[in-house]
Coordinates of C-alpha atoms in Angstrom, one line a residue:
M230 CA 0.0 0.0 0.0
N231 CA 1.3 3.5 -0.8
N232 CA 0.6 7.1 0.1
N233 CA 3.0 8.7 -2.3
L234 CA 3.8 8.1 -6.0
N235 CA 7.3 9.4 -6.5
I236 CA 7.8 8.7 -10.2
K237 CA 10.5 10.3 -12.4
K238 CA 10.2 14.1 -13.0
S239 CA 10.8 13.5 -16.7
T240 CA 7.8 11.1 -16.9
R241 CA 5.5 13.8 -15.4
I242 CA 6.9 16.5 -17.8
K243 CA 6.3 14.2 -20.8
F244 CA 2.7 13.5 -19.7
W245 CA 1.9 17.2 -19.2
S246 CA 3.6 18.3 -22.5
H247 CA 1.5 15.8 -24.4
F248 CA -1.7 16.8 -22.6
I249 CA -1.3 20.6 -23.0
K250 CA -0.2 20.3 -26.6
N251 CA -3.2 18.3 -27.6
Y252 CA -5.7 20.2 -25.5
Y253 CA -4.9 23.3 -27.4
K254 CA -4.8 21.5 -30.7
Y255 CA -8.1 19.5 -30.4
R256 CA -10.2 21.0 -27.5
G257 CA -12.8 18.3 -27.4
T258 CA -13.2 18.0 -31.2
A259 CA -11.7 14.5 -31.5
G260 CA -13.0 12.3 -28.7
D261 CA -11.8 12.0 -25.1
F262 CA -8.1 11.7 -25.9
G263 CA -7.7 13.1 -29.4
P264 CA -7.4 11.2 -32.8
E265 CA -6.2 7.6 -32.8
K266 CA -2.5 8.5 -33.3
V267 CA -2.6 11.0 -30.4
S268 CA -4.5 8.5 -28.2
L269 CA -1.8 5.8 -29.0
K270 CA 0.9 8.3 -28.0
R271 CA -0.8 9.0 -24.8
K272 CA -1.0 5.3 -24.1
I273 CA 2.8 5.2 -24.3
H274 CA 3.0 7.8 -21.5
E275 CA 0.4 5.9 -19.4
N276 CA 2.3 2.6 -19.8
R277 CA 5.5 4.4 -18.6
I278 CA 3.6 5.8 -15.6
L279 CA 2.2 2.3 -14.9
H280 CA 5.6 0.7 -15.0
E281 CA 7.0 3.2 -12.6
S282 CA 4.0 2.9 -10.2
E283 CA 3.9 -0.9 -9.8
K284 CA 6.6 -0.9 -7.2
F285 CA 4.5 1.3 -4.9
G286 CA 1.5 -1.0 -4.7
D287 CA -2.2 0.0 -4.4
G288 CA -3.0 3.5 -3.1
V289 CA -4.2 3.9 0.4
E290 CA -7.5 5.4 1.4
T291 CA -7.5 7.8 4.4
E292 CA -10.1 10.1 5.9
V293 CA -10.1 13.8 5.3
P294 CA -9.0 15.6 8.5
S295 CA -12.0 16.8 10.4
Y296 CA -12.8 19.1 13.3
N297 CA -15.8 19.6 15.5
K298 CA -17.2 23.1 16.1
N299 CA -14.8 25.3 18.2
E300 CA -11.8 22.9 17.6
I301 CA -10.3 25.1 14.9
S302 CA -10.1 28.8 14.5
I303 CA -10.5 30.7 11.3
E304 CA -6.8 31.6 11.4
D305 CA -5.7 27.9 11.8
F306 CA -8.2 26.9 9.1
K307 CA -6.5 29.3 6.7
E308 CA -3.0 28.5 7.7
K309 CA -3.4 24.7 7.6
Y310 CA -5.9 24.2 4.8
L311 CA -6.8 27.3 2.7
F312 CA -3.3 28.5 2.1
K313 CA -1.9 25.0 1.7
N314 CA -4.8 24.0 -0.6
R315 CA -5.8 20.8 1.4
P316 CA -9.3 19.4 2.1
V317 CA -10.9 19.5 5.5
L318 CA -14.2 18.6 7.0
L319 CA -15.9 21.0 9.5
K320 CA -18.3 18.7 11.5
G321 CA -21.5 20.4 12.6
F322 CA -20.3 23.9 11.8
G323 CA -23.6 24.6 10.1
K324 CA -26.0 22.7 12.3
D325 CA -27.6 25.9 13.6
F326 CA -28.2 27.3 10.1
E327 CA -31.9 28.1 9.4
A328 CA -31.4 25.9 6.3
C329 CA -30.7 22.9 8.5
K330 CA -33.8 23.6 10.5
K331 CA -36.3 24.0 7.7
W332 CA -35.0 22.8 4.3
N333 CA -36.3 19.5 3.0
L334 CA -37.9 18.3 -0.1
D335 CA -41.4 19.4 0.9
F336 CA -40.1 22.9 1.8
F337 CA -38.8 23.4 -1.8
E338 CA -41.9 21.8 -3.4
N339 CA -44.3 24.0 -1.3
N340 CA -42.4 27.3 -1.7
Y341 CA -40.7 27.0 -5.1
G342 CA -42.5 24.2 -6.9
N343 CA -43.2 26.2 -10.1
E344 CA -39.6 27.4 -10.6
I345 CA -37.8 25.8 -13.6
V346 CA -34.2 24.5 -13.2
P347 CA -31.9 22.6 -15.5
C348 CA -31.2 19.1 -14.2
R349 CA -29.0 16.2 -15.2
Q350 CA -31.2 13.6 -16.7
N351 CA -29.6 10.6 -15.1
G352 CA -27.5 11.0 -12.0
K353 CA -27.2 7.3 -11.4
T354 CA -24.8 6.5 -14.2
L355 CA -21.3 7.5 -15.1
S356 CA -22.0 7.3 -18.8
N357 CA -22.3 10.3 -21.1
E358 CA -26.0 10.2 -20.4
T359 CA -25.4 11.7 -17.0
L360 CA -24.2 14.9 -18.6
L361 CA -27.4 15.6 -20.5
L362 CA -29.7 18.3 -19.2
K363 CA -33.4 18.9 -19.2
D364 CA -35.5 21.7 -17.8
V365 CA -37.9 20.7 -15.1
T366 CA -39.9 22.4 -12.3
I367 CA -38.8 22.1 -8.7
R368 CA -42.0 20.2 -8.1
E369 CA -41.1 17.7 -10.9
L370 CA -37.6 17.3 -9.4
V371 CA -38.9 16.6 -5.9
K372 CA -41.5 14.1 -7.2
D373 CA -38.8 12.3 -9.1
I374 CA -36.5 12.2 -6.1
K375 CA -39.4 10.8 -3.9
N376 CA -40.1 8.1 -6.5
G377 CA -36.5 7.0 -6.6
G378 CA -35.8 8.6 -10.0
S379 CA -32.5 9.7 -11.5
L380 CA -32.9 13.5 -12.0
F381 CA -30.1 15.5 -10.4
G382 CA -30.4 19.2 -9.8
S383 CA -26.7 20.2 -9.9
N384 CA -24.7 23.5 -9.9
L385 CA -27.9 25.5 -9.8
S386 CA -26.7 29.1 -9.6
D387 CA -29.6 31.1 -11.1
F388 CA -32.1 29.5 -8.7
L389 CA -30.3 30.8 -5.7
N390 CA -29.5 34.2 -7.3
E391 CA -33.2 34.7 -7.9
N392 CA -34.1 33.6 -4.4
E393 CA -31.7 35.6 -2.1
S394 CA -33.6 34.6 1.1
L395 CA -32.3 31.1 0.7
K396 CA -28.7 32.3 0.9
S397 CA -29.4 34.1 4.2
D398 CA -30.5 30.7 5.6
I399 CA -26.9 29.5 5.2
N400 CA -25.0 32.4 6.9
L401 CA -22.8 32.8 3.8
Q402 CA -21.3 36.1 5.0
E403 CA -20.0 34.4 8.2
F404 CA -18.1 31.7 6.3
E405 CA -17.0 34.0 3.4
K406 CA -13.9 34.9 5.5
Y407 CA -13.0 31.2 5.7
I408 CA -12.3 30.8 2.0
C409 CA -11.1 34.3 1.0
F410 CA -7.4 35.0 1.1
R411 CA -7.9 38.8 1.4
K412 CA -10.6 41.0 2.8
R413 CA -11.5 42.4 -0.6
D414 CA -12.1 38.8 -2.0
K415 CA -15.7 37.5 -1.9
I416 CA -17.8 34.5 -2.7
A417 CA -18.1 34.4 -6.5
S418 CA -20.9 31.9 -6.9
T419 CA -23.4 29.9 -4.8
Q420 CA -25.1 26.8 -6.2
L421 CA -27.8 24.4 -5.1
F422 CA -27.5 20.6 -5.4
M423 CA -30.6 18.4 -5.0
S424 CA -31.0 14.7 -5.8
G425 CA -32.1 11.4 -4.6
G426 CA -30.1 8.5 -3.1
N427 CA -27.7 6.4 -5.2
T428 CA -26.8 9.3 -7.5
K429 CA -23.1 10.0 -8.2
T430 CA -20.7 12.1 -10.2
G431 CA -17.6 11.2 -12.1
F432 CA -14.2 12.5 -11.0
H433 CA -13.7 16.2 -11.9
A434 CA -11.7 19.2 -10.7
S435 CA -12.0 22.9 -11.1
G436 CA -10.5 26.3 -10.5
G437 CA -11.5 28.2 -7.4
V438 CA -12.1 26.9 -3.9
N439 CA -15.4 25.6 -2.5
L440 CA -17.1 25.4 0.9
F441 CA -19.8 22.8 0.5
Y442 CA -22.7 22.9 3.0
Q443 CA -24.5 19.6 3.5
I444 CA -28.0 20.7 4.6
Y445 CA -30.1 17.6 4.2
G446 CA -29.2 13.9 3.6
V447 CA -25.8 12.2 3.4
K448 CA -23.0 12.4 0.8
K449 CA -19.6 10.7 0.5
W450 CA -16.8 12.6 -1.2
T451 CA -13.6 11.0 -2.5
F452 CA -10.6 13.3 -3.2
V453 CA -7.4 12.8 -5.2
N454 CA -4.5 15.3 -5.0
P455 CA -3.9 17.2 -8.2
D456 CA -0.3 16.0 -8.1
Y457 CA -1.7 12.7 -9.3
T458 CA -3.4 14.0 -12.4
P459 CA -1.2 11.8 -14.7
W460 CA -3.0 8.8 -13.0
M461 CA -6.5 10.2 -13.5
Y462 CA -7.0 10.1 -17.3
P463 CA -8.1 13.7 -17.8
V464 CA -10.1 14.1 -21.0
L465 CA -9.5 16.7 -23.7
R466 CA -12.5 18.9 -22.9
K467 CA -13.6 21.8 -25.1
D468 CA -12.4 24.2 -22.4
L469 CA -10.5 24.0 -19.1
F470 CA -13.2 25.7 -17.0
Y471 CA -13.1 22.3 -15.3
T472 CA -11.5 19.0 -16.1
G473 CA -13.1 15.6 -16.0
S474 CA -12.3 11.9 -16.1
K475 CA -14.3 8.8 -17.2
I476 CA -12.8 6.4 -14.6
P477 CA -15.6 4.0 -13.5
W478 CA -14.5 4.6 -9.9
T479 CA -17.4 3.0 -8.2
N480 CA -16.5 -0.4 -9.7
P481 CA -14.2 -3.0 -8.0
A482 CA -10.4 -2.3 -8.6
S483 CA -10.1 -5.3 -10.9
D484 CA -12.9 -4.1 -13.1
I485 CA -11.5 -0.6 -13.2
A486 CA -8.2 -2.0 -14.4
K487 CA -9.8 -4.2 -17.0
S488 CA -11.9 -1.3 -18.4
G489 CA -8.7 0.6 -19.3
F490 CA -7.9 2.7 -16.2
P491 CA -5.3 0.7 -14.2
L492 CA -3.4 3.8 -13.0
Y493 CA -6.3 4.8 -10.8
N494 CA -5.8 1.9 -8.4
Y495 CA -2.3 3.2 -7.5
V496 CA -3.6 6.6 -6.4
P497 CA -3.9 7.6 -2.7
K498 CA -7.4 8.9 -1.9
Q499 CA -9.0 10.8 0.9
V500 CA -12.7 10.4 1.8
A501 CA -15.2 12.3 3.8
V502 CA -18.8 11.5 4.7
L503 CA -21.0 14.5 5.1
E504 CA -24.1 14.7 7.3
P505 CA -26.6 17.5 7.8
G506 CA -24.8 20.6 9.3
D507 CA -21.3 19.5 8.0
I508 CA -19.2 21.9 5.8
L509 CA -16.5 20.5 3.6
F510 CA -13.6 22.6 2.1
S511 CA -12.8 21.4 -1.4
P512 CA -9.5 22.9 -2.6
Q513 CA -8.6 24.2 -6.1
W514 CA -8.0 21.6 -8.7
W515 CA -8.3 18.6 -6.3
W516 CA -10.0 15.8 -8.1
H517 CA -13.3 14.7 -6.4
A518 CA -16.2 12.4 -7.0
I519 CA -19.4 12.2 -5.0
E520 CA -21.8 9.5 -4.0
T521 CA -25.2 10.7 -2.7
R522 CA -26.3 8.1 -0.1
S523 CA -29.8 9.4 0.6
S524 CA -32.1 12.2 -0.7
S525 CA -29.9 15.3 -0.4
I526 CA -29.9 19.1 -0.5
A527 CA -26.6 20.9 -0.4
V528 CA -25.0 24.2 -1.4
A529 CA -21.6 25.0 -2.8
S530 CA -20.1 28.5 -2.2
R531 CA -17.1 29.2 -4.4
A532 CA -14.4 31.8 -4.3
M533 CA -11.5 32.7 -6.6
N534 CA -8.4 33.8 -4.7
K535 CA -4.9 32.9 -5.8
M536 CA -5.3 31.9 -9.5
I537 CA -2.2 29.7 -9.8
L538 CA -2.9 27.2 -7.1
G539 CA -3.2 23.4 -6.8
S540 CA -2.1 22.6 -10.4
T541 CA 0.0 25.1 -12.3
P542 CA -0.9 23.6 -15.8
F543 CA -4.6 23.5 -15.1
S544 CA -4.5 27.0 -13.5
L545 CA -2.8 28.5 -16.5
M546 CA -5.1 26.9 -19.0
W547 CA -8.1 28.0 -16.9
V548 CA -7.2 31.7 -16.5
T549 CA -6.4 32.0 -20.2
S550 CA -9.7 30.5 -21.4
K551 CA -12.6 32.5 -22.8
E552 CA -14.9 30.8 -20.3
F553 CA -12.9 32.2 -17.4
R554 CA -13.1 35.7 -19.0
A555 CA -16.9 35.3 -19.3
L556 CA -17.1 34.3 -15.6
V557 CA -15.0 37.3 -14.4
K558 CA -17.1 39.6 -16.6
S559 CA -20.3 38.2 -15.1
I560 CA -19.1 38.7 -11.5
I561 CA -17.9 42.3 -12.2
T562 CA -21.1 43.3 -14.0
T563 CA -23.7 41.5 -11.9
G564 CA -21.9 40.5 -8.8
V565 CA -22.5 36.8 -9.2
A566 CA -21.8 33.9 -11.5
T567 CA -24.8 32.4 -13.4
D568 CA -25.8 29.0 -14.7
K569 CA -24.3 30.0 -18.1
T570 CA -21.0 31.4 -16.8
G571 CA -20.3 29.3 -13.8
G572 CA -23.1 26.8 -13.1
A573 CA -25.2 24.0 -14.6
L574 CA -25.1 25.3 -18.2
I575 CA -21.3 25.3 -18.4
A576 CA -20.8 22.2 -16.2
F577 CA -23.2 20.1 -18.3
D578 CA -24.7 20.3 -21.8
K579 CA -27.5 19.1 -24.0
K580 CA -24.8 17.4 -26.0
S581 CA -23.1 14.2 -24.9
E582 CA -19.7 15.4 -23.9
I583 CA -17.8 15.6 -20.6

């Protein structure tokens, strides 16, 4: 078992050189990994990484560090986790929120039932189908969740922007200082997540830091340090607003290897189980995948602080993208990110692509 993959520096450089070159050349126009000749070249890099990783054995799984309320100050949180870009779980820090007292499926159906939101059509699969969107009312979403369906309300920015009173139920201003490097920084986007049990996400990573508030239900998060990106099979997306992977990570290790993703089994992982009132810090460019264990309502609050953080290659591709410029423009002109500039409509698509 290993907790560190110390492969040759030259191997890492070759992987990143290949990825960056072909990202700018193809940008999601030629499949997950580019044309066949490019994909074959990438396989050479992956085999080299695999050969150097075998001596380390399988990656260990450890728990994300956690603190109960009053066990860690804001100053210590920033010094140990925000500035060092490491995940941490704040147990029960939000248990006194108004949201934790009154939010549930019936609350949203009764008060916001006619509002329309874009939802993932199938949150129970890791296939391309999970990325397809459809517009539904909150009432339809709640009914689907109660009936054990697969709709997943994810990254819903516009809904919270249009219903400001919901934000006050979470004490966002109190926790803004946790994830902002400087006093002038502020939360850039706030997004609602609502789904039934047995829904999940694929591995993904993005720029900006995130405080994730679990209001109702239970979720399990699995993190992978961005240092291990060469083991994570990042696809050549159309943009680097975020990055994704098609690793079938919920399968047994042997099946993951057989399906073409053997490197993943060598990667050290950190896990956290979130219950109502828990707040999770998700650092910039850390890979993460989420299992929703029961009907769930949660909120993500995101801030952009130090732009080059977590992964230098991803950070540079992010801040030079047109999608990043659109996000910054939206925040400057309206004060918030929207579904189109930083939420569901950029995270997912009505086309089948990651």
